[in-house]
Every structure is written in C-alpha cells, then in structure tokens.
Short mmCIF file of C-alpha atoms in Angstrom, two decimals:
data_model
loop_
_atom_site.label_atom_id
_atom_site.label_comp_id
_atom_site.label_asym_id
_atom_site.label_seq_id
_atom_site.Cartn_x
_atom_site.Cartn_y
_atom_site.Cartn_z
CA UNK X 49 -0.24 0.39 0.40
CA UNK X 50 2.37 0.27 0.27
CA UNK X 51 -1.02 4.02 0.26
CA UNK X 52 -2.30 3.54 -3.27
CA UNK X 53 -2.34 6.97 -4.74
CA UNK X 54 -0.12 9.79 -5.96
CA UNK X 55 2.16 12.22 -3.62
CA UNK X 56 0.17 15.01 -1.44
CA UNK X 57 -3.17 12.52 -1.53
CA UNK X 58 -4.72 10.70 1.43
CA UNK X 59 -3.05 7.39 1.37
CA UNK X 60 0.29 6.29 -0.11
CA UNK X 61 1.54 2.69 0.26
CA UNK X 62 4.66 3.29 -1.71
CA UNK X 63 7.70 3.56 0.68
CA UNK X 64 10.66 5.79 -0.23
CA UNK X 65 14.15 4.18 0.94
CA UNK X 66 17.33 5.71 1.81
CA UNK X 67 19.60 8.18 -0.15
CA UNK X 68 18.76 11.66 1.59
CA UNK X 69 21.07 12.98 4.16
CA UNK X 70 19.85 13.36 7.83
CA UNK X 71 20.74 17.25 8.06
CA UNK X 72 19.61 18.16 4.28
CA UNK X 73 15.84 16.20 5.22
CA UNK X 74 15.62 17.98 8.62
CA UNK X 75 16.46 21.34 6.83
CA UNK X 76 13.85 21.02 4.60
CA UNK X 77 11.13 20.12 6.79
CA UNK X 78 10.09 23.66 7.70
CA UNK X 79 8.00 22.90 10.66
CA UNK X 80 8.51 23.90 14.42
CA UNK X 81 10.41 21.09 16.32
CA UNK X 82 11.12 22.78 19.54
CA UNK X 83 8.10 21.04 20.83
CA UNK X 84 7.16 24.27 23.04
CA UNK X 85 4.41 22.77 25.32
CA UNK X 86 1.22 24.64 26.24
CA UNK X 87 1.01 27.25 28.92
CA UNK X 88 -2.33 25.89 30.31
CA UNK X 89 -0.99 22.55 30.94
CA UNK X 90 2.28 22.99 31.68
CA UNK X 91 5.20 20.91 30.33
CA UNK X 92 6.58 19.99 26.69
CA UNK X 93 4.01 18.95 24.03
CA UNK X 94 3.88 15.72 22.21
CA UNK X 95 5.15 15.87 18.93
CA UNK X 96 2.81 13.89 16.22
CA UNK X 97 3.45 14.17 12.43
CA UNK X 98 0.97 13.51 9.70
CA UNK X 99 1.68 13.81 5.61
CA UNK X 100 0.24 16.41 3.80
CA UNK X 101 -3.35 15.22 2.65
CA UNK X 102 -4.86 16.42 -0.51
CA UNK X 103 -8.48 16.28 1.14
CA UNK X 104 -9.71 19.53 2.42
CA UNK X 105 -10.37 19.60 5.84
CA UNK X 106 -7.93 16.88 7.33
CA UNK X 107 -5.48 19.04 8.71
CA UNK X 108 -8.36 20.67 10.78
CA UNK X 109 -9.89 17.29 11.78
CA UNK X 110 -6.47 15.89 13.31
CA UNK X 111 -5.48 19.04 15.11
CA UNK X 112 -8.93 19.28 16.45
CA UNK X 113 -8.76 15.43 17.63
CA UNK X 114 -5.34 16.63 19.13
CA UNK X 115 -6.73 19.43 21.08
CA UNK X 116 -9.41 17.13 22.37
CA UNK X 117 -6.49 15.50 24.61
CA UNK X 118 -6.63 16.69 28.00
CA UNK X 119 -3.34 14.31 29.41
CA UNK X 120 -0.78 16.44 27.51
CA UNK X 121 -0.74 18.86 25.09
CA UNK X 122 -0.09 17.60 21.86
CA UNK X 123 1.82 19.74 18.57
CA UNK X 124 0.62 18.20 15.50
CA UNK X 125 3.07 18.92 12.63
CA UNK X 126 1.53 18.87 9.23
CA UNK X 127 4.91 17.81 7.00
CA UNK X 128 4.59 18.72 3.03
CA UNK X 129 7.13 17.40 0.70
CA UNK X 130 8.62 13.98 0.65
CA UNK X 131 7.25 12.96 4.21
CA UNK X 132 8.55 9.20 3.84
CA UNK X 133 12.37 10.64 3.67
CA UNK X 134 11.87 13.16 6.22
CA UNK X 135 10.45 10.19 8.62
CA UNK X 136 13.21 8.15 7.97
CA UNK X 137 16.04 10.65 8.80
CA UNK X 138 14.06 12.03 11.68
CA UNK X 139 13.88 8.85 13.79
CA UNK X 140 17.46 8.72 13.59
CA UNK X 141 17.79 11.95 15.84
CA UNK X 142 16.60 13.21 18.78
CA UNK X 143 14.51 16.30 17.35
CA UNK X 144 11.82 13.52 15.40
CA UNK X 145 8.68 13.04 16.06
CA UNK X 146 7.37 11.43 19.20
CA UNK X 147 4.25 9.68 17.92
CA UNK X 148 4.54 9.46 13.69
CA UNK X 149 1.93 7.98 10.80
CA UNK X 150 3.36 6.14 8.12
CA UNK X 151 2.84 4.06 5.61
CA UNK X 152 5.25 1.34 7.38
CA UNK X 153 6.85 1.01 9.27
CA UNK X 154 9.29 -0.56 7.37
CA UNK X 155 11.06 -3.63 8.18
CA UNK X 156 14.10 -1.91 8.36
CA UNK X 157 12.93 0.90 10.93
CA UNK X 158 11.76 -2.58 12.54
CA UNK X 159 14.31 -4.46 13.11
CA UNK X 160 16.89 -1.36 13.33
CA UNK X 161 14.99 -0.71 16.78
CA UNK X 162 13.41 2.71 15.78
CA UNK X 163 9.92 2.30 16.42
CA UNK X 164 8.24 1.30 19.84
CA UNK X 165 6.50 -1.94 20.40
CA UNK X 166 2.56 -1.14 20.30
CA UNK X 167 1.00 -4.42 20.98
CA UNK X 168 0.07 -3.96 24.67
CA UNK X 169 -1.64 -0.35 22.94
CA UNK X 170 -4.18 -2.33 20.63
CA UNK X 171 -4.33 -5.27 22.82
CA UNK X 172 -8.03 -5.39 23.90
CA UNK X 173 -9.34 -4.06 20.35
CA UNK X 174 -6.73 -5.98 18.04
CA UNK X 175 -9.48 -8.63 16.70
CA UNK X 176 -11.41 -6.06 15.41
CA UNK X 177 -8.46 -4.51 13.29
CA UNK X 178 -8.82 -5.54 9.55
CA UNK X 179 -6.13 -8.30 10.05
CA UNK X 180 -4.84 -7.48 6.01
CA UNK X 181 -3.63 -4.23 6.74
CA UNK X 182 -2.59 -4.85 10.61
CA UNK X 183 0.02 -7.62 9.22
CA UNK X 184 2.25 -5.79 7.45
CA UNK X 185 2.46 -3.77 10.92
CA UNK X 186 3.45 -7.10 12.78
CA UNK X 187 6.75 -8.32 13.05
CA UNK X 188 7.49 -11.79 15.01
CA UNK X 189 4.12 -11.34 16.53
CA UNK X 190 4.50 -7.70 17.73
CA UNK X 191 2.39 -4.72 16.55
CA UNK X 192 4.72 -1.68 15.29
CA UNK X 193 1.98 0.50 13.73
CA UNK X 194 -2.02 1.10 14.52
CA UNK X 195 -4.10 1.26 11.33
CA UNK X 196 -5.44 4.35 10.98
CA UNK X 197 -7.79 3.86 7.84
CA UNK X 198 -8.32 1.86 4.78
CA UNK X 199 -8.15 2.67 0.75
CA UNK X 200 -7.91 0.44 -1.72
CA UNK X 201 -8.59 0.01 -5.81
CA UNK X 202 -10.92 -1.94 -7.82
CA UNK X 203 -12.17 -1.80 -11.02
CA UNK X 204 -15.15 -0.07 -12.47
CA UNK X 205 -17.43 -0.35 -15.15
CA UNK X 206 -19.92 1.33 -16.98
CA UNK X 207 -23.23 -0.86 -17.26
CA UNK X 208 -24.82 1.16 -20.29
CA UNK X 209 -21.88 1.00 -22.52
CA UNK X 210 -21.51 -2.98 -21.31
CA UNK X 211 -25.09 -3.44 -22.03
CA UNK X 212 -24.65 -1.75 -25.56
CA UNK X 213 -22.02 -4.00 -26.65
CA UNK X 214 -23.44 -6.99 -25.08
CA UNK X 215 -21.08 -7.87 -22.36
CA UNK X 216 -21.36 -9.12 -19.04
CA UNK X 217 -19.21 -7.81 -16.31
CA UNK X 218 -16.01 -10.25 -16.61
CA UNK X 219 -15.49 -12.57 -14.09
CA UNK X 220 -12.13 -13.87 -15.32
CA UNK X 221 -9.21 -12.39 -16.42
CA UNK X 222 -9.69 -14.00 -19.84
CA UNK X 223 -13.41 -12.41 -19.68
CA UNK X 224 -11.87 -9.40 -18.88
CA UNK X 225 -9.22 -9.46 -22.05
CA UNK X 226 -12.42 -10.07 -24.26
CA UNK X 227 -14.61 -7.53 -22.75
CA UNK X 228 -12.31 -4.52 -23.24
CA UNK X 229 -11.65 -6.07 -26.94
CA UNK X 230 -15.45 -6.01 -27.28
CA UNK X 231 -15.90 -2.81 -25.75
CA UNK X 232 -13.45 -0.81 -27.76
CA UNK X 233 -14.51 1.52 -30.43
CA UNK X 234 -13.31 4.59 -32.25
CA UNK X 235 -14.43 6.69 -29.39
CA UNK X 236 -13.90 4.78 -26.23
CA UNK X 237 -11.11 2.57 -25.06
CA UNK X 238 -12.22 -0.55 -23.28
CA UNK X 239 -10.02 -0.32 -20.26
CA UNK X 240 -7.79 2.16 -18.29
CA UNK X 241 -4.96 0.92 -16.14
CA UNK X 242 -3.20 3.85 -16.10
CA UNK X 243 -1.04 5.88 -18.93
CA UNK X 244 1.52 2.98 -18.72
CA UNK X 245 -0.63 0.58 -19.30
CA UNK X 246 -0.95 -0.82 -15.86
CA UNK X 247 2.61 -1.33 -14.74
CA UNK X 248 2.78 1.08 -11.95
CA UNK X 249 -0.67 0.88 -10.20
CA UNK X 250 -0.95 -3.45 -10.29
CA UNK X 251 1.61 -4.05 -8.34
CA UNK X 252 0.89 -7.50 -7.26
CA UNK X 253 -2.51 -7.96 -7.96
CA UNK X 254 -2.44 -9.96 -11.19
CA UNK X 255 0.46 -12.09 -9.50
CA UNK X 256 -3.04 -12.64 -6.20
CA UNK X 257 -5.33 -12.84 -9.01
CA UNK X 258 -3.70 -16.08 -10.12
CA UNK X 259 -3.58 -17.68 -6.57
CA UNK X 260 -0.32 -16.63 -5.94
CA UNK X 261 1.51 -14.42 -3.11
CA UNK X 262 4.37 -12.17 -2.85
CA UNK X 263 5.96 -13.67 -0.16
CA UNK X 264 4.89 -17.29 1.12
CA UNK X 265 4.34 -17.36 5.35
CA UNK X 266 7.88 -19.01 5.73
CA UNK X 267 9.46 -16.37 4.13
CA UNK X 268 9.90 -17.42 0.53
CA UNK X 269 8.97 -16.08 -2.74
CA UNK X 270 5.38 -17.02 -3.47
CA UNK X 271 5.47 -16.55 -7.21
CA UNK X 272 7.95 -18.99 -8.94
CA UNK X 273 5.07 -20.41 -10.69
CA UNK X 274 3.97 -20.72 -14.83
CA UNK X 275 0.64 -19.35 -13.36
CA UNK X 276 2.12 -16.22 -12.77
CA UNK X 277 3.76 -15.73 -16.12
CA UNK X 278 0.48 -17.12 -17.66
CA UNK X 279 -1.24 -14.35 -15.71
CA UNK X 280 1.32 -11.63 -17.08
CA UNK X 281 1.09 -12.39 -20.42
CA UNK X 282 -2.49 -11.40 -20.58
CA UNK X 283 -2.26 -8.31 -19.59
CA UNK X 284 0.50 -7.70 -22.43
CA UNK X 285 -2.59 -8.80 -24.71
CA UNK X 286 -4.62 -5.91 -23.61
CA UNK X 287 -1.68 -3.54 -24.69
CA UNK X 288 -1.14 -5.44 -28.09
CA UNK X 289 -4.85 -5.36 -29.13
CA UNK X 290 -5.22 -2.00 -28.21
CA UNK X 291 -8.14 -2.22 -25.53
CA UNK X 292 -5.82 -0.23 -23.22
CA UNK X 293 -6.76 3.56 -22.81
CA UNK X 294 -3.34 5.42 -22.90
CA UNK X 295 -2.14 8.69 -22.83
CA UNK X 296 -5.27 10.03 -21.06
CA UNK X 297 -5.38 13.67 -19.59
CA UNK X 298 -4.51 12.10 -15.92
CA UNK X 299 -3.83 9.15 -14.58
CA UNK X 300 -5.82 5.74 -12.80
CA UNK X 301 -6.24 7.85 -9.64
CA UNK X 302 -8.70 10.44 -11.68
CA UNK X 303 -11.77 8.90 -12.96
CA UNK X 304 -12.41 11.64 -15.08
CA UNK X 305 -11.59 9.56 -18.37
CA UNK X 306 -13.97 6.77 -17.05
CA UNK X 307 -16.53 9.95 -16.29
CA UNK X 308 -16.21 11.51 -19.87
CA UNK X 309 -16.50 8.08 -21.71
CA UNK X 310 -12.89 7.78 -22.56
CA UNK X 311 -12.95 4.21 -21.38
CA UNK X 312 -15.69 1.78 -20.73
CA UNK X 313 -13.86 0.28 -17.51
CA UNK X 314 -11.36 1.52 -14.83
CA UNK X 315 -9.04 0.47 -12.36
CA UNK X 316 -9.47 3.23 -9.68
CA UNK X 317 -9.20 3.62 -6.04
CA UNK X 318 -12.10 4.00 -3.63
CA UNK X 319 -11.64 7.61 -3.13
CA UNK X 320 -13.27 8.24 -6.92
CA UNK X 321 -16.37 6.66 -6.24
CA UNK X 322 -18.45 9.82 -4.84
CA UNK X 323 -17.47 11.48 -7.51
CA UNK X 324 -18.23 8.87 -10.57
CA UNK X 325 -21.70 8.71 -8.72
CA UNK X 326 -22.20 11.94 -8.69
CA UNK X 327 -21.51 12.29 -12.36
CA UNK X 328 -23.02 8.86 -13.36
CA UNK X 329 -25.76 7.81 -11.13
CA UNK X 330 -26.53 4.20 -11.25
CA UNK X 331 -25.16 3.49 -14.49
CA UNK X 332 -21.62 1.98 -13.33
CA UNK X 333 -20.80 -1.00 -10.85
CA UNK X 334 -17.38 -2.19 -9.65
CA UNK X 335 -15.59 -5.51 -9.48
CA UNK X 336 -12.26 -6.82 -7.77
CA UNK X 337 -9.49 -7.67 -10.55
CA UNK X 338 -10.78 -11.04 -12.01
CA UNK X 339 -9.04 -14.22 -10.82
CA UNK X 340 -7.35 -16.46 -13.64
CA UNK X 341 -6.34 -20.12 -13.91
CA UNK X 342 -7.50 -23.09 -11.72
CA UNK X 343 -5.96 -21.18 -8.31
CA UNK X 344 -7.25 -17.84 -8.68
CA UNK X 345 -8.89 -15.92 -6.78
CA UNK X 346 -10.72 -12.05 -7.17
CA UNK X 347 -8.07 -9.41 -5.60
CA UNK X 348 -8.03 -6.34 -4.56
CA UNK X 349 -4.84 -4.29 -2.92
CA UNK X 350 -5.69 -2.63 0.26
CA UNK X 351 -3.02 -0.25 2.28
CA UNK X 352 -3.48 1.92 5.60
CA UNK X 353 -1.40 4.33 6.98
CA UNK X 354 -0.67 3.83 10.68
CA UNK X 355 0.21 5.47 14.05
CA UNK X 356 3.59 4.68 15.39
CA UNK X 357 5.90 5.77 18.37
CA UNK X 358 9.83 6.74 17.68
CA UNK X 359 11.90 4.94 20.01
CA UNK X 360 14.00 7.90 20.36
CA UNK X 361 11.19 9.75 22.16
CA UNK X 362 11.64 10.96 25.64
CA UNK X 363 8.28 10.49 26.52
CA UNK X 364 7.26 6.70 25.04
CA UNK X 365 5.09 6.01 27.78
CA UNK X 366 2.85 9.23 27.25
CA UNK X 367 2.95 8.70 23.48
CA UNK X 368 1.65 5.45 23.80
CA UNK X 369 -0.72 6.71 25.97
CA UNK X 370 -2.21 9.08 23.43
CA UNK X 371 -2.19 6.53 20.51
CA UNK X 372 -4.26 4.23 22.33
CA UNK X 373 -6.41 7.17 23.22
CA UNK X 374 -7.24 8.55 19.73
CA UNK X 375 -6.38 5.18 17.60
CA UNK X 376 -7.84 2.41 19.81
CA UNK X 377 -10.34 3.95 22.44
CA UNK X 378 -11.71 7.30 20.04
CA UNK X 379 -14.16 5.16 17.57
CA UNK X 380 -15.92 8.28 16.88
CA UNK X 381 -12.47 10.12 15.97
CA UNK X 382 -11.64 7.20 13.52
CA UNK X 383 -14.50 7.06 11.90
CA UNK X 384 -14.77 10.65 11.16
CA UNK X 385 -11.31 10.40 9.99
CA UNK X 386 -12.26 7.82 7.96
CA UNK X 387 -15.45 8.95 6.20
CA UNK X 388 -15.59 13.04 6.42
CA UNK X 389 -12.99 13.92 4.51
CA UNK X 390 -12.52 11.82 1.31
CA UNK X 391 -14.13 8.31 1.15
CA UNK X 392 -11.74 5.39 2.82
CA UNK X 393 -13.29 2.43 5.08
CA UNK X 394 -12.53 2.26 8.42
CA UNK X 395 -9.49 0.16 9.75
CA UNK X 396 -11.91 -1.13 12.79
CA UNK X 397 -14.07 -3.90 11.33
CA UNK X 398 -17.23 -2.82 13.66
CA UNK X 399 -16.99 0.85 12.27
CA UNK X 400 -16.95 -0.41 8.57
CA UNK X 401 -19.80 -2.24 9.44
CA UNK X 402 -22.32 0.11 11.55
CA UNK X 403 -20.86 3.28 8.78
CA UNK X 404 -24.18 3.96 7.06
CA UNK X 405 -22.26 5.44 3.68
CA UNK X 406 -20.76 1.90 3.31
CA UNK X 407 -24.12 -0.11 3.85
CA UNK X 408 -25.23 -0.37 0.44
CA UNK X 409 -24.44 -0.20 -3.58
CA UNK X 410 -20.84 0.25 -4.53
CA UNK X 411 -20.07 1.33 -1.07
CA UNK X 412 -20.99 -2.05 0.02
CA UNK X 413 -19.36 -4.38 -2.19
CA UNK X 414 -16.22 -2.29 -1.37
CA UNK X 415 -16.10 -3.17 1.79
CA UNK X 416 -16.93 -6.82 1.09
CA UNK X 417 -14.23 -6.51 -1.39
CA UNK X 418 -11.78 -5.45 1.16
CA UNK X 419 -12.42 -8.40 3.70
CA UNK X 420 -13.28 -11.20 1.34
CA UNK X 421 -10.54 -10.50 -1.19
CA UNK X 422 -8.31 -7.74 -0.17
CA UNK X 423 -4.19 -8.43 -0.24
CA UNK X 424 -1.68 -5.82 1.68
CA UNK X 425 2.08 -5.87 0.44
CA UNK X 426 3.84 -8.18 3.06
CA UNK X 427 6.28 -6.53 5.46
CA UNK X 428 9.26 -8.66 3.67
CA UNK X 429 8.15 -7.04 0.60
CA UNK X 430 11.08 -4.33 0.13
CA UNK X 431 11.33 -1.16 -1.88
CA UNK X 432 13.88 -2.96 -4.24
CA UNK X 433 11.62 -5.79 -4.58
CA UNK X 434 8.77 -3.64 -5.68
CA UNK X 435 10.64 -1.82 -8.01
CA UNK X 436 12.00 -4.83 -9.88
CA UNK X 437 8.31 -6.46 -9.95
CA UNK X 438 7.52 -2.79 -11.30
CA UNK X 439 10.03 -3.30 -14.15
CA UNK X 440 9.37 -6.41 -14.98
CA UNK X 441 5.95 -5.45 -15.51
CA UNK X 442 6.53 -2.66 -17.61
CA UNK X 443 8.56 -4.74 -19.86
CA UNK X 444 6.24 -7.29 -20.24
CA UNK X 445 2.87 -5.43 -20.97
CA UNK X 446 3.81 -2.59 -23.15
CA UNK X 447 7.50 -3.91 -24.36
CA UNK X 448 6.01 -7.38 -25.16
CA UNK X 449 9.14 -9.32 -23.05
CA UNK X 450 8.88 -13.26 -22.68
CA UNK X 451 7.05 -12.92 -19.21
CA UNK X 452 9.06 -16.03 -17.84
CA UNK X 453 11.89 -14.93 -18.47
CA UNK X 454 11.39 -11.69 -16.73
CA UNK X 455 9.96 -13.40 -13.89
CA UNK X 456 13.28 -15.95 -13.84
CA UNK X 457 14.99 -12.39 -13.23
CA UNK X 458 12.58 -11.17 -10.87
CA UNK X 459 12.53 -14.41 -8.27
CA UNK X 460 16.38 -14.06 -8.55
CA UNK X 461 15.78 -10.41 -7.14
CA UNK X 462 13.44 -10.86 -4.73
CA UNK X 463 15.06 -14.08 -3.37
CA UNK X 464 18.05 -11.93 -2.94
CA UNK X 465 16.26 -9.32 -0.77
CA UNK X 466 14.12 -11.68 1.26
CA UNK X 467 17.48 -13.38 2.20
CA UNK X 468 19.00 -9.85 3.12
CA UNK X 469 15.89 -9.00 5.45
CA UNK X 470 15.27 -12.37 7.08
CA UNK X 471 16.66 -12.38 10.49
#
C-alpha cells in the first residue's frame, strides 16, 4: 500500500527508501520541532507528525482530535514534501517526532529498533482491526503501527456501455481481456489501467489473482510458478490488442477518463466513488480484479497508514497513551477520519460495518471486496523488490518481453532481498 495514491493525496503505500542525508532532510522540513508545550497544562508537548493530505479538512480534523486530548498537549505538525524520507531521517535523531504516521513502519525501522512495540496498546481491540492491513504492521508477533484507515482499489465499469456491447461484467481475466476488446470503439477504449498500461498501479494484483503470493508465510518467493507468467502475459494481450486507454489527460487515480466516456472500464480507488456516483448516478458497477486460472481468486489491493511511536522519544509512555486514546479508544474520531474527508474504510471492522455510507451499493461491495479479497504488500516486500516487479511488468505489458524470462530474473532479485532482510 504500500498508499495507493499519488504524492500529497490521502493515502500512499510505496515507501521511499534512503538516499537523503539526515541534516538535509530535517532542514527541508520547515516545521516547528521545539515541542514548546502549552501554558495551560505545563510541560512540553508531544510532537505528532502527519503527511500532507490532499482532501480539504483533514489538517483541521487532526488538530481538533489533538486538542481534545487532556492528559498532555499535542503539537500536530503537517509535513509537506517527501514525508517518508523526512520521517526516515528524523527517526535517527533526537529532534524527530514522538508520534508519527507512516505507510509502514518499514522492516528496516522495526529491525533497527527505531519504533516502539505497540502490542499492549492495541491488544484489547486487536481482533477488531482488519487483519489484512494489520498484518504488515506486525513483526514476529508484535504490532508496531496502529492502522488508521483503509484505502483500496477496484475495477469500475459503465453498465450502459457494457449493455450496448452485449458484454457481461467480467468474472475471469480471460473475460476481462475479451470484454476490453469488445468495448473498444473509435471513441472509447475498453479499459484504463493507467497511462503506462498498468505497470505502475497493478503491482502484485495479477499475481494475487492467479492464486499466488508475493511472499509466502515462511518468507520465500510466492510467485515462482508458471501461473504467474500466464497471468502477466494476458496483460500484454490487452496492450497489444489496443484495448487499453493510454495517454489520458489524467492518470489512473483520477476518474475523469471514466466519467467522460473515454473508457468503458477503469481501475482506480475507492476515493473516486463519490465523484463517479455524482456524475453517473447508477450507471456503473464495481468489481475486484478477476481471477485467472484454476487456483485464481478475485483480488484487490488494500493499504493503511498507521500511527507509530519513535523509540527516540523521551516520553514513550505518554506517546503510547495518546496513540491508544486516539486510534483505539476514540472510535468516533476514527470514523470521522475515514469518512468525513474523502471516502475510505475504517480500519476497525465494527466501524466499517456500522457506517451508513458503506452499507449499500458499490460502497458495500468495496467493503466486501476488502474483507474477502484484500491483499496488502507483506512486511518483507522491500522497495527494491517492488521496483523490480514494476520494471518487469513494464517490460512485459508494453515491451512484449517474455513473461517467463522476466519472472526468472524477478525471482532471483526478490530471493536475494528476502535473504537479506530475514533475521
């Protein structure tokens, strides 16, 4: 997840790795780090970091949440720029945050002792958190990040365009390829997976749809299987048959191409649902990515930013108390954060089930897809592995490279990474 959207948007899953000097990163932050405290309560304030969200009202909301905490003042810091690199650098210093959100924390941060074990913080409610997004925040049975809210992606289709072409909503990858072909006309392409043909957004989705994993439960490569090459080859078929929309005015995260009729089907996020619903009414439906092969299963990617505590904090106990109050105890704030600014799924199963806006129609479908078919990048899936997968997808989809050969090379790279990080 990692979140699933471009920089400065609500959620991002990709974790930036290294490459920035600590001093340069902190100098670029431009935020107050003196933890000046509060004259009304006395003592220094806890420092809490957020990345810069794209939806209006989020900053005001998180400041309101912090202001409602009465045990100690909390200094919310809004961090524009490359948040992941800022955080990675700051965690190595004494001037970093006490509490921070991240798309991880990363395995390097956990293994390096940079983040605090929060198992006791979440224990009373742990079974209520969506296990798919909690899993990548957990290492050797200990939880290092409390999921805040869930983003996911799925396939949107125009009912009227499918009906006009005599096409049923696709239930297999072969049917998706055939549907995209049948729906392509002089004015409309059958499918939009992004301006690069899907290499950037799909990530592990087609492998999951083939019934495979990125990493197995015992820490090995999970896609060293002929089924992976078969599924990825079908993505090239979409490209070769010119069924894919390419060069759209905006990329996959924006539903404009779908709303404007440039494509009959589009892969994009849950966040686009309100905009699509306003524009198209009931003339659309949603699907998971369809399964491929006898072991295949429908799949959707999910991700969640999490709240963590820095091990360099001088007030770890107080920071943990605050995280528990906000992301475990205050379910009203958790529901507000997920549903009042953009459109997302609460990380708590009970909150997702009771939210009125998620009980019917495509929104309810999205919740069901997340529960039944959701996948998140595992903790052992490193940035280097992700880059290697994306490069292989690009070469296969648009370059027509042999999927089996690309996967052999990818398996070698990922195997080396897993050997490096397993401890």
